[in-house]
mmCIF file of C-alpha atoms in Angstrom:
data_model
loop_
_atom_site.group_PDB
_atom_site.id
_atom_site.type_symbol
_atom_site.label_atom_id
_atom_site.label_comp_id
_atom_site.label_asym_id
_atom_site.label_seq_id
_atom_site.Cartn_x
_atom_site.Cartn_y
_atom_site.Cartn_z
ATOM 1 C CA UNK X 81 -36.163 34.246 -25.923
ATOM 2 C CA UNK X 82 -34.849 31.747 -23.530
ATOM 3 C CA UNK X 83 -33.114 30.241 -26.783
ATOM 4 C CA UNK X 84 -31.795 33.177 -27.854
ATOM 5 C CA UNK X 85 -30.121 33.829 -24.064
ATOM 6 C CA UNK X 86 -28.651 30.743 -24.160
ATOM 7 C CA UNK X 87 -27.022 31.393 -27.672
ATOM 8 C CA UNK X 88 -25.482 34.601 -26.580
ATOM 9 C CA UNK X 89 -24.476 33.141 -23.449
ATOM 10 C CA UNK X 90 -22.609 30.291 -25.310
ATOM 11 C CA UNK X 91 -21.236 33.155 -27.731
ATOM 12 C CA UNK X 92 -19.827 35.322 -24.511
ATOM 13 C CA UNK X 93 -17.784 31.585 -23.073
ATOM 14 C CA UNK X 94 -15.338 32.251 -26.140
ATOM 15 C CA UNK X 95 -12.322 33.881 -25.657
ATOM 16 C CA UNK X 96 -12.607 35.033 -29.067
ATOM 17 C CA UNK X 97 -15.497 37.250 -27.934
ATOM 18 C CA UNK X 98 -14.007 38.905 -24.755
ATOM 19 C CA UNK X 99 -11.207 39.805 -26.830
ATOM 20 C CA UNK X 100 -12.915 41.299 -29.473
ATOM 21 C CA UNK X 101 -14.689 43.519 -27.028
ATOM 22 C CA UNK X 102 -11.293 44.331 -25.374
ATOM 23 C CA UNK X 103 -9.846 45.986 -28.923
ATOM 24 C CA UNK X 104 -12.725 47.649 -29.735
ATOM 25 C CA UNK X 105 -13.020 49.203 -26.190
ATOM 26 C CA UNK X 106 -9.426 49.862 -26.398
ATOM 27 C CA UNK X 107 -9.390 51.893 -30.263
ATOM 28 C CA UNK X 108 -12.895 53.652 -28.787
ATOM 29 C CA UNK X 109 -10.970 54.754 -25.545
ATOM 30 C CA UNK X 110 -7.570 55.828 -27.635
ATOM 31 C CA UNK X 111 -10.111 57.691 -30.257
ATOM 32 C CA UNK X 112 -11.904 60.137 -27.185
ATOM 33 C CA UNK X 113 -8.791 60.508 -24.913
ATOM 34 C CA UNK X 114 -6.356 60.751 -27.210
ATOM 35 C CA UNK X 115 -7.495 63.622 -29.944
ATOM 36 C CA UNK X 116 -4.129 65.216 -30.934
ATOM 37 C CA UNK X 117 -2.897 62.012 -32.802
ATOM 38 C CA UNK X 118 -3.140 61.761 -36.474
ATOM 39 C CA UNK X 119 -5.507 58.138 -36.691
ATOM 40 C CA UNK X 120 -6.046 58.157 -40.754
ATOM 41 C CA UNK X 121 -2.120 57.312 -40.715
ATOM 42 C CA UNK X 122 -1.750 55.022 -37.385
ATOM 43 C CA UNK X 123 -4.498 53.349 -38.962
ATOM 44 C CA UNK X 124 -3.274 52.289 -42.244
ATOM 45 C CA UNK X 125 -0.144 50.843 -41.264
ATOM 46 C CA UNK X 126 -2.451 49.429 -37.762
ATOM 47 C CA UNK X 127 -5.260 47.605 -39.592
ATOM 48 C CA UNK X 128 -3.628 44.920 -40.955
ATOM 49 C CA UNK X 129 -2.719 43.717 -38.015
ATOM 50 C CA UNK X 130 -5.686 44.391 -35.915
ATOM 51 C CA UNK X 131 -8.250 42.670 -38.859
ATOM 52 C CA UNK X 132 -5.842 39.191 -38.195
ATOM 53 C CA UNK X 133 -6.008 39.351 -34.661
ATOM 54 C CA UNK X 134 -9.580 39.396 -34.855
ATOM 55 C CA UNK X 135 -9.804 36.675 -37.471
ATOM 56 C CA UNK X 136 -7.774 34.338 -37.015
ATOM 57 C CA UNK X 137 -9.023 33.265 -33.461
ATOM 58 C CA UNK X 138 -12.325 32.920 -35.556
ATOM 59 C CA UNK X 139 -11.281 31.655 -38.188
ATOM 60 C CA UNK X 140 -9.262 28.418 -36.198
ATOM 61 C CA UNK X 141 -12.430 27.909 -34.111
ATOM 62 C CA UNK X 142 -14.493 27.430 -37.187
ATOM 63 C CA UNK X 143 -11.923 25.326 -39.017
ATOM 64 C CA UNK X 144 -11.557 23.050 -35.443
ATOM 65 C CA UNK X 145 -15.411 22.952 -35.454
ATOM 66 C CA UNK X 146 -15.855 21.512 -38.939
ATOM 67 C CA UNK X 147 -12.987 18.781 -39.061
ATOM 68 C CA UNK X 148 -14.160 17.879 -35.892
ATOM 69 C CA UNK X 149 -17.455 17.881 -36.699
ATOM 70 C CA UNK X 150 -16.088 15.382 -39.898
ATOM 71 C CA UNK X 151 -14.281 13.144 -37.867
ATOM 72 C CA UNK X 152 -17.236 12.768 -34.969
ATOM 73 C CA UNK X 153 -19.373 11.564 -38.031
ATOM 74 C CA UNK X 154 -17.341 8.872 -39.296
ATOM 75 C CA UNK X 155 -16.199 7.270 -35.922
ATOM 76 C CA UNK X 156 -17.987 3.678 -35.844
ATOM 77 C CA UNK X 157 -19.407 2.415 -32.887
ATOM 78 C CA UNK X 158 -21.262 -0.283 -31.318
ATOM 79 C CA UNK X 159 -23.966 -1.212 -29.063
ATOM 80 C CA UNK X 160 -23.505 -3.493 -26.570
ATOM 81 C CA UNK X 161 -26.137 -5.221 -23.940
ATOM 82 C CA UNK X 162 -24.933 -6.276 -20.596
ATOM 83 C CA UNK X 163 -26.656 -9.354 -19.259
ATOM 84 C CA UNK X 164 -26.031 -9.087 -15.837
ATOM 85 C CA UNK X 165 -27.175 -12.003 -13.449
ATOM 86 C CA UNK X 166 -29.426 -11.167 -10.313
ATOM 87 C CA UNK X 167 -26.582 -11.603 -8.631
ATOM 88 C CA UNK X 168 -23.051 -10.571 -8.151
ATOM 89 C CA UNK X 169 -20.541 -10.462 -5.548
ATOM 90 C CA UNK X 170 -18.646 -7.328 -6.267
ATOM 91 C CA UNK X 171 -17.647 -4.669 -4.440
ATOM 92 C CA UNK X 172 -17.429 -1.299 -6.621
ATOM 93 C CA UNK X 173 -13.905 -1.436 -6.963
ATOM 94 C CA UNK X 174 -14.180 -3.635 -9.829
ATOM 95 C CA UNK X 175 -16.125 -1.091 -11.810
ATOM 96 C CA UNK X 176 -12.922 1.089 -10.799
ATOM 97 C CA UNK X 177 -10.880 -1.188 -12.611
ATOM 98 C CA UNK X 178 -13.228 -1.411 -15.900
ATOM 99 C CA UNK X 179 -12.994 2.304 -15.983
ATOM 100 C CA UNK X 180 -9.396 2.678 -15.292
ATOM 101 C CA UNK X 181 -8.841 0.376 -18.713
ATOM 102 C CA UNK X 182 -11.119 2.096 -20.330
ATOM 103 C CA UNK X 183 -9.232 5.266 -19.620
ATOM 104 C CA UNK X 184 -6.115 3.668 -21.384
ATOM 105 C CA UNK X 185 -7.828 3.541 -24.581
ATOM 106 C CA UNK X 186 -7.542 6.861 -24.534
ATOM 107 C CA UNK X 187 -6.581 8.388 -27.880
ATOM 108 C CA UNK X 188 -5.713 12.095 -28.924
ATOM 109 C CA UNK X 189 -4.535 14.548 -31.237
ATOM 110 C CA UNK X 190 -0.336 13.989 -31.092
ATOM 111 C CA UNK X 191 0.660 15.961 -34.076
ATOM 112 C CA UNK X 192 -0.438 19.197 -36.260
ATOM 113 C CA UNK X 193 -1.851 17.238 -38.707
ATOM 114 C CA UNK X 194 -4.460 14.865 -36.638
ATOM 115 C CA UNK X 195 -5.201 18.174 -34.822
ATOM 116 C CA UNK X 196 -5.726 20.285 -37.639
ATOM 117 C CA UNK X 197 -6.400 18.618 -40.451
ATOM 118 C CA UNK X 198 -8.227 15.203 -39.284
ATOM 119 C CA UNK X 199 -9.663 16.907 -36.391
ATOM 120 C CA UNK X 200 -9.498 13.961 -34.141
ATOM 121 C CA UNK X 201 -11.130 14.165 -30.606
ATOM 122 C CA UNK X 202 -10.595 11.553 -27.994
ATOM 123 C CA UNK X 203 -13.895 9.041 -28.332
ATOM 124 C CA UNK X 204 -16.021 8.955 -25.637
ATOM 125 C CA UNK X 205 -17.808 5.791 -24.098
ATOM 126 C CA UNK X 206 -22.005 6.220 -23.224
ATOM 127 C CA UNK X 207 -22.699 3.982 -20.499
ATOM 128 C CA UNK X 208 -26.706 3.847 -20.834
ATOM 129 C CA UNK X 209 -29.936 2.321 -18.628
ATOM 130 C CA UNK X 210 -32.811 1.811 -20.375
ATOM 131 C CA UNK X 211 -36.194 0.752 -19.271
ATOM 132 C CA UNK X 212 -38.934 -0.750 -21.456
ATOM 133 C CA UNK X 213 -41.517 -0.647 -19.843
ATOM 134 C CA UNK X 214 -40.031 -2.100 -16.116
ATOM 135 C CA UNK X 215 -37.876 -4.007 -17.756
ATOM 136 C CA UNK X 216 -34.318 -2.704 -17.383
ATOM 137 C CA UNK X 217 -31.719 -2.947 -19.808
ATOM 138 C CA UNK X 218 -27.736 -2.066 -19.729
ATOM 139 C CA UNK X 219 -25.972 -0.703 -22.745
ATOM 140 C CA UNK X 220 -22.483 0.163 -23.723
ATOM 141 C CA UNK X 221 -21.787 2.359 -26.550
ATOM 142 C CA UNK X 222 -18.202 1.802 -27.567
ATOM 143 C CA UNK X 223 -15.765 2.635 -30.988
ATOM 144 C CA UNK X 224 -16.048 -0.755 -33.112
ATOM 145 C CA UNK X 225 -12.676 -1.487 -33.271
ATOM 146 C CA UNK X 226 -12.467 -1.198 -29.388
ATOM 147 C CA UNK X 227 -15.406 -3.731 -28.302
ATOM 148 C CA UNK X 228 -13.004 -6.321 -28.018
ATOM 149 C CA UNK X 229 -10.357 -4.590 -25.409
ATOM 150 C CA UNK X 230 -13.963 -3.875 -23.650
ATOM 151 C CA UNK X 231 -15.043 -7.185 -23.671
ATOM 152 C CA UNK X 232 -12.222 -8.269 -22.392
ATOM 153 C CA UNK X 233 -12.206 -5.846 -19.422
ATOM 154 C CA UNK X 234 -15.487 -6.742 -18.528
ATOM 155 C CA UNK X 235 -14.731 -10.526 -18.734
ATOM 156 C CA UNK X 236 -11.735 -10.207 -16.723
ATOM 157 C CA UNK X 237 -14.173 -8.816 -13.452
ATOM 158 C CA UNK X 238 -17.503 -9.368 -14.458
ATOM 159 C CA UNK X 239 -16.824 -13.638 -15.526
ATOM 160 C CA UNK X 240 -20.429 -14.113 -15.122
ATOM 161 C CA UNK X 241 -22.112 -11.486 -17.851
ATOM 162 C CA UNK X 242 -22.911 -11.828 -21.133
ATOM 163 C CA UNK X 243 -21.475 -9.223 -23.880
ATOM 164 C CA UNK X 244 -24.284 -8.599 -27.191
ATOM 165 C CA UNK X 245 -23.810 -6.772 -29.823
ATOM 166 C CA UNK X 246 -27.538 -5.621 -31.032
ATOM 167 C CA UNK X 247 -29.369 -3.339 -32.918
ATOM 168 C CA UNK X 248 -29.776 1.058 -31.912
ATOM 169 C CA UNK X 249 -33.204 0.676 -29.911
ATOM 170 C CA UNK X 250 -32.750 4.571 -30.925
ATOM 171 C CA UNK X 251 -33.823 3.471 -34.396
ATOM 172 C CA UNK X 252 -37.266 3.003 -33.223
ATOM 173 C CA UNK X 253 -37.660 6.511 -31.963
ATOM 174 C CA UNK X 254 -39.078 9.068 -34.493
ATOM 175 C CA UNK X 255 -36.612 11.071 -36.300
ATOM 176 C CA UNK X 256 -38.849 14.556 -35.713
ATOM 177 C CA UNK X 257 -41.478 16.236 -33.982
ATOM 178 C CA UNK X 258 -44.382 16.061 -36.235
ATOM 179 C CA UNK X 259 -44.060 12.129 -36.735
ATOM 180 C CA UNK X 260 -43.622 11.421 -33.017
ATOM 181 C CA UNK X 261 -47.109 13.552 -32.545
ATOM 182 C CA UNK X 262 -48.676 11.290 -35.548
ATOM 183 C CA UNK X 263 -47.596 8.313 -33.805
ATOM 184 C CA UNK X 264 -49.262 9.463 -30.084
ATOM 185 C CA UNK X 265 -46.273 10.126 -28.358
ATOM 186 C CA UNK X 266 -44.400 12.179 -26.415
ATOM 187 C CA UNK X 267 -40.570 12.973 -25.295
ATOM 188 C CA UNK X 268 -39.206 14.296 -22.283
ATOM 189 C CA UNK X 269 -35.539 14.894 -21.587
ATOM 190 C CA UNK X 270 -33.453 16.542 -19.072
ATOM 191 C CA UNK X 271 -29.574 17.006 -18.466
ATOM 192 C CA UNK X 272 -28.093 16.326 -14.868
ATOM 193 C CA UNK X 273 -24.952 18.547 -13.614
ATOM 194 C CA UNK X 274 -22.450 18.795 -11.087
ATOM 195 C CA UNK X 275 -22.857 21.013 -8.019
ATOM 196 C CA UNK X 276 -19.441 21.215 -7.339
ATOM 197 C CA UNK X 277 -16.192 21.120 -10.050
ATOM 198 C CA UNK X 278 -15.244 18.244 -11.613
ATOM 199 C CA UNK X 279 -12.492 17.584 -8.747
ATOM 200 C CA UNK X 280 -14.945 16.336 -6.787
ATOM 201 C CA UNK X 281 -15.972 13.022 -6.722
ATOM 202 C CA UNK X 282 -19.652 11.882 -7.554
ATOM 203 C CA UNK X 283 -19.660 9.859 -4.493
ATOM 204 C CA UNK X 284 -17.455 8.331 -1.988
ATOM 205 C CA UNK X 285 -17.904 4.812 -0.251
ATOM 206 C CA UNK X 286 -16.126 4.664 3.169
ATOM 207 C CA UNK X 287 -16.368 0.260 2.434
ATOM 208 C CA UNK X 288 -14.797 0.750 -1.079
ATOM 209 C CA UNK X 289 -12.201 -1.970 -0.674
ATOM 210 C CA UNK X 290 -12.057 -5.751 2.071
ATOM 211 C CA UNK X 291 -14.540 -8.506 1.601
ATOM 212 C CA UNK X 292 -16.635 -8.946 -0.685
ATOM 213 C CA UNK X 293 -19.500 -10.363 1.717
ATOM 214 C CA UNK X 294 -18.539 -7.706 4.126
ATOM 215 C CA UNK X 295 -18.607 -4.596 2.222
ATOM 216 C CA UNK X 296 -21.468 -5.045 -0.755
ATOM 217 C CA UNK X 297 -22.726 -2.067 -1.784
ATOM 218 C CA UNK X 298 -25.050 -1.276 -4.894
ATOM 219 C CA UNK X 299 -24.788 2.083 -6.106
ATOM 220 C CA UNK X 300 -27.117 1.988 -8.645
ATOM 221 C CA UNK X 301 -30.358 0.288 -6.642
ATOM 222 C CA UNK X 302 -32.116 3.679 -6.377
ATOM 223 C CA UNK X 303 -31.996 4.009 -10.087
ATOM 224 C CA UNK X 304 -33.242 0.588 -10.417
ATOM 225 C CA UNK X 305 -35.728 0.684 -8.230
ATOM 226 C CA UNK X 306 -37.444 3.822 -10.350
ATOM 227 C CA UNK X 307 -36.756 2.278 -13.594
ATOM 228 C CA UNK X 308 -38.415 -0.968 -12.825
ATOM 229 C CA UNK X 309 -42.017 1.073 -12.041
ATOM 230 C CA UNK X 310 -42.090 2.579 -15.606
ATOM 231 C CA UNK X 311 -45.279 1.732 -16.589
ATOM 232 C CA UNK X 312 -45.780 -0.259 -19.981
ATOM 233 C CA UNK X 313 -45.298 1.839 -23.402
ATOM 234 C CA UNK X 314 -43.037 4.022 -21.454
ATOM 235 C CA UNK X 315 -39.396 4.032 -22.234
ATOM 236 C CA UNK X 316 -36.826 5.580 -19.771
ATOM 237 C CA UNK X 317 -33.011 5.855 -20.379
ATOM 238 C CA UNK X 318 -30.338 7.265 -18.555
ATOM 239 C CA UNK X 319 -27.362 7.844 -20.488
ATOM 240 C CA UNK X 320 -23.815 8.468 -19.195
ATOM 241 C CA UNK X 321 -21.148 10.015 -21.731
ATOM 242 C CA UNK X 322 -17.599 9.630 -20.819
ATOM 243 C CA UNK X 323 -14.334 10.232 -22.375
ATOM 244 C CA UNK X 324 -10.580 9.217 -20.491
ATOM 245 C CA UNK X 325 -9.468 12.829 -19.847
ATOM 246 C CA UNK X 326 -5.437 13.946 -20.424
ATOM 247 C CA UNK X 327 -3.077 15.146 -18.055
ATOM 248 C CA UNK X 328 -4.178 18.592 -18.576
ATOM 249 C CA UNK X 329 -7.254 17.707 -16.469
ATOM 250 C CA UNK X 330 -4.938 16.695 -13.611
ATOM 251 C CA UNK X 331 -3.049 20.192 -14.347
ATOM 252 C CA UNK X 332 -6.463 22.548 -13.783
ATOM 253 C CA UNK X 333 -7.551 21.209 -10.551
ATOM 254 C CA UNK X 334 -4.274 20.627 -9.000
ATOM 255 C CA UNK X 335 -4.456 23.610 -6.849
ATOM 256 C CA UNK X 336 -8.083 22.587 -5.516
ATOM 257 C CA UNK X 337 -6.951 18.929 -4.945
ATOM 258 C CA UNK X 338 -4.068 20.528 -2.590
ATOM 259 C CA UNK X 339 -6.269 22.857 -1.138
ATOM 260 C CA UNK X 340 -8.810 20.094 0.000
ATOM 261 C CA UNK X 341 -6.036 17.783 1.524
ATOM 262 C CA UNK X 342 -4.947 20.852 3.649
ATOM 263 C CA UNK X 343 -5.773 20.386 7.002
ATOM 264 C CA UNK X 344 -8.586 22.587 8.465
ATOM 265 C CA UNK X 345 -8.302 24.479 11.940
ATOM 266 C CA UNK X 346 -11.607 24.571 13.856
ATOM 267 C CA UNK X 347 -11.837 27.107 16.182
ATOM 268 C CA UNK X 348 -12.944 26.680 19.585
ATOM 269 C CA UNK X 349 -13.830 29.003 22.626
ATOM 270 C CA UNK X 350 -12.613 28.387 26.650
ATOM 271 C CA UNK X 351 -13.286 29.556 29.555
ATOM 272 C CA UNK X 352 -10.256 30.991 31.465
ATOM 273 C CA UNK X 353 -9.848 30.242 35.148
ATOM 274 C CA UNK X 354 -9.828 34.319 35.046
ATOM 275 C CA UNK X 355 -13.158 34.527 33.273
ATOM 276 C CA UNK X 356 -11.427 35.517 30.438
ATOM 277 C CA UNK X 357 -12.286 33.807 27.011
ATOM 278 C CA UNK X 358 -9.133 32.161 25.351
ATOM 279 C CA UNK X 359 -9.081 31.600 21.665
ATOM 280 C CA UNK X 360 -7.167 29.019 20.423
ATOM 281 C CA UNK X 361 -7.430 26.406 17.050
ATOM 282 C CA UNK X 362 -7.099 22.182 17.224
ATOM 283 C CA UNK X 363 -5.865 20.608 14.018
ATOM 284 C CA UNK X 364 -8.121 18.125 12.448
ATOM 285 C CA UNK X 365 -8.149 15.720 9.588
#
């Protein structure tokens, strides 16, 4: 049942849906309030044009779905393993930078034809920890014809890490249910989400930028910390998916990001030398 909730509530996020519902409210509300009109004649010339509006939103969903579906399968990619030494003296900024080239190998869907008819998407990225056991592991996921762009990148901030290109660990996981039982296993997964929109940073560090030995900060040492008490036989992986987002992203939350640099009035209460209580409001940051 819970399946079949989430199904319909997946069905009721398309537009196509709510709009759908809207003409058949509409013909249902014109049919009972409006008696004295002839329908058998409005009808035949209306049809027509009420069976494309209702198809064609369908029908360009499902053709979207399949060539993108087509072009997700034959993008190429690569795993790579991060050798990272114990340690490094970087502030997070330099992650900043990794990300912000990765963002420019952003690629999209320019004309009709790639949009259409190749179905291209932009290719995302999965950044991914793994631990085997306690031992921790760092993967990159990346389109083939990219890893060396990404190498680079890392090189560039990271001179001290090695870049490997080695085989899907994923290949050693069962490929269904009934095998992984044969084999004594078991699998466990779970998605994490934002509590707030996607405006909102993850997390801010007030020491983002200055010296290196002054401002060192590890983001990821809680996540470390679990992953290196896994016990043996266990296998735990985090896995990040990201893809370098257009300018329409920048376009939806503009109104939020002014909204949040608008500064707030706190409102405070005072005692009058009359006894009387003044109201009044102190602009802060």
């Amino acid at each position: 049942l819970r399946h079949l909730a989430s199904i319909v509530e997946e069905l009721f996020k398309q537009e196509e849906i709510w709009f759908l519902l809207f003409i058949l409210a509409l013909g249902g509300a014109i049919f009972f309030f409006v008696p004295v009109i002839n329908f058998s004649r409005i009808w035949f010339w209306v049809w027509p044009f009420l069976l494309f509006f209702l198809i064609f939103p369908i029908t360009k969903s499902l053709w979207l779905f399949w060539r993108q579906a087509k072009y997700k399968k034959n993008i190429k990619s690569v795993l790579l393993e991060l050798r990272i030494p114990r340690a490094i003296k970087k502030t997070p900024e330099a992650m900043e930078q990794v990300l912000a080239t990765m963002h420019s190998l952003r690629n999209f869907a320019g004309t009709f034809e790639e949009k259409y008819w190749d179905g291209e998407v932009t290719r995302w990225f999965a950044l991914e920890i793994v631990s085997f056991g306690g031992i921790i592991r760092f993967f990159i996921r990346v389109y083939r014809k990219q890893r060396n762009l990404l190498e680079a990148a890392l090189f560039s901030y990271y001179p001290d890490i090695e870049v490997i290109e080695v085989e899907d660990y994923m290949d050693d996981v069962p490929k269904d249910v009934p095998e992984l039982y044969s084999r004594d296993m078991d699998l466990w997964g779970t998605e994490m989400i934002l509590r707030r929109e996607n405006a909102y940073p993850i997390k801010t560090y007030p020491h983002f930028e200055g010296e290196v030995e002054e401002r060192e900060n590890d983001p990821v040492s809680t996540f470390l910390e679990v992953l290196s008490k896994v016990k043996p036989r266990e296998v735990v992986g985090i896995q990040m998916l990201i893809a370098p987002a257009g300018p329409e992203w920048r376009d939806e939350w503009e109104g939020l990001v002014e909204k949040l640099k608008e500064p707030k009035l706190k409102k405070e209460t005072k005692q009058g030398p009359e006894g009387q209580i003044e109201s009044f409001a102190r602009m802060i940051a």
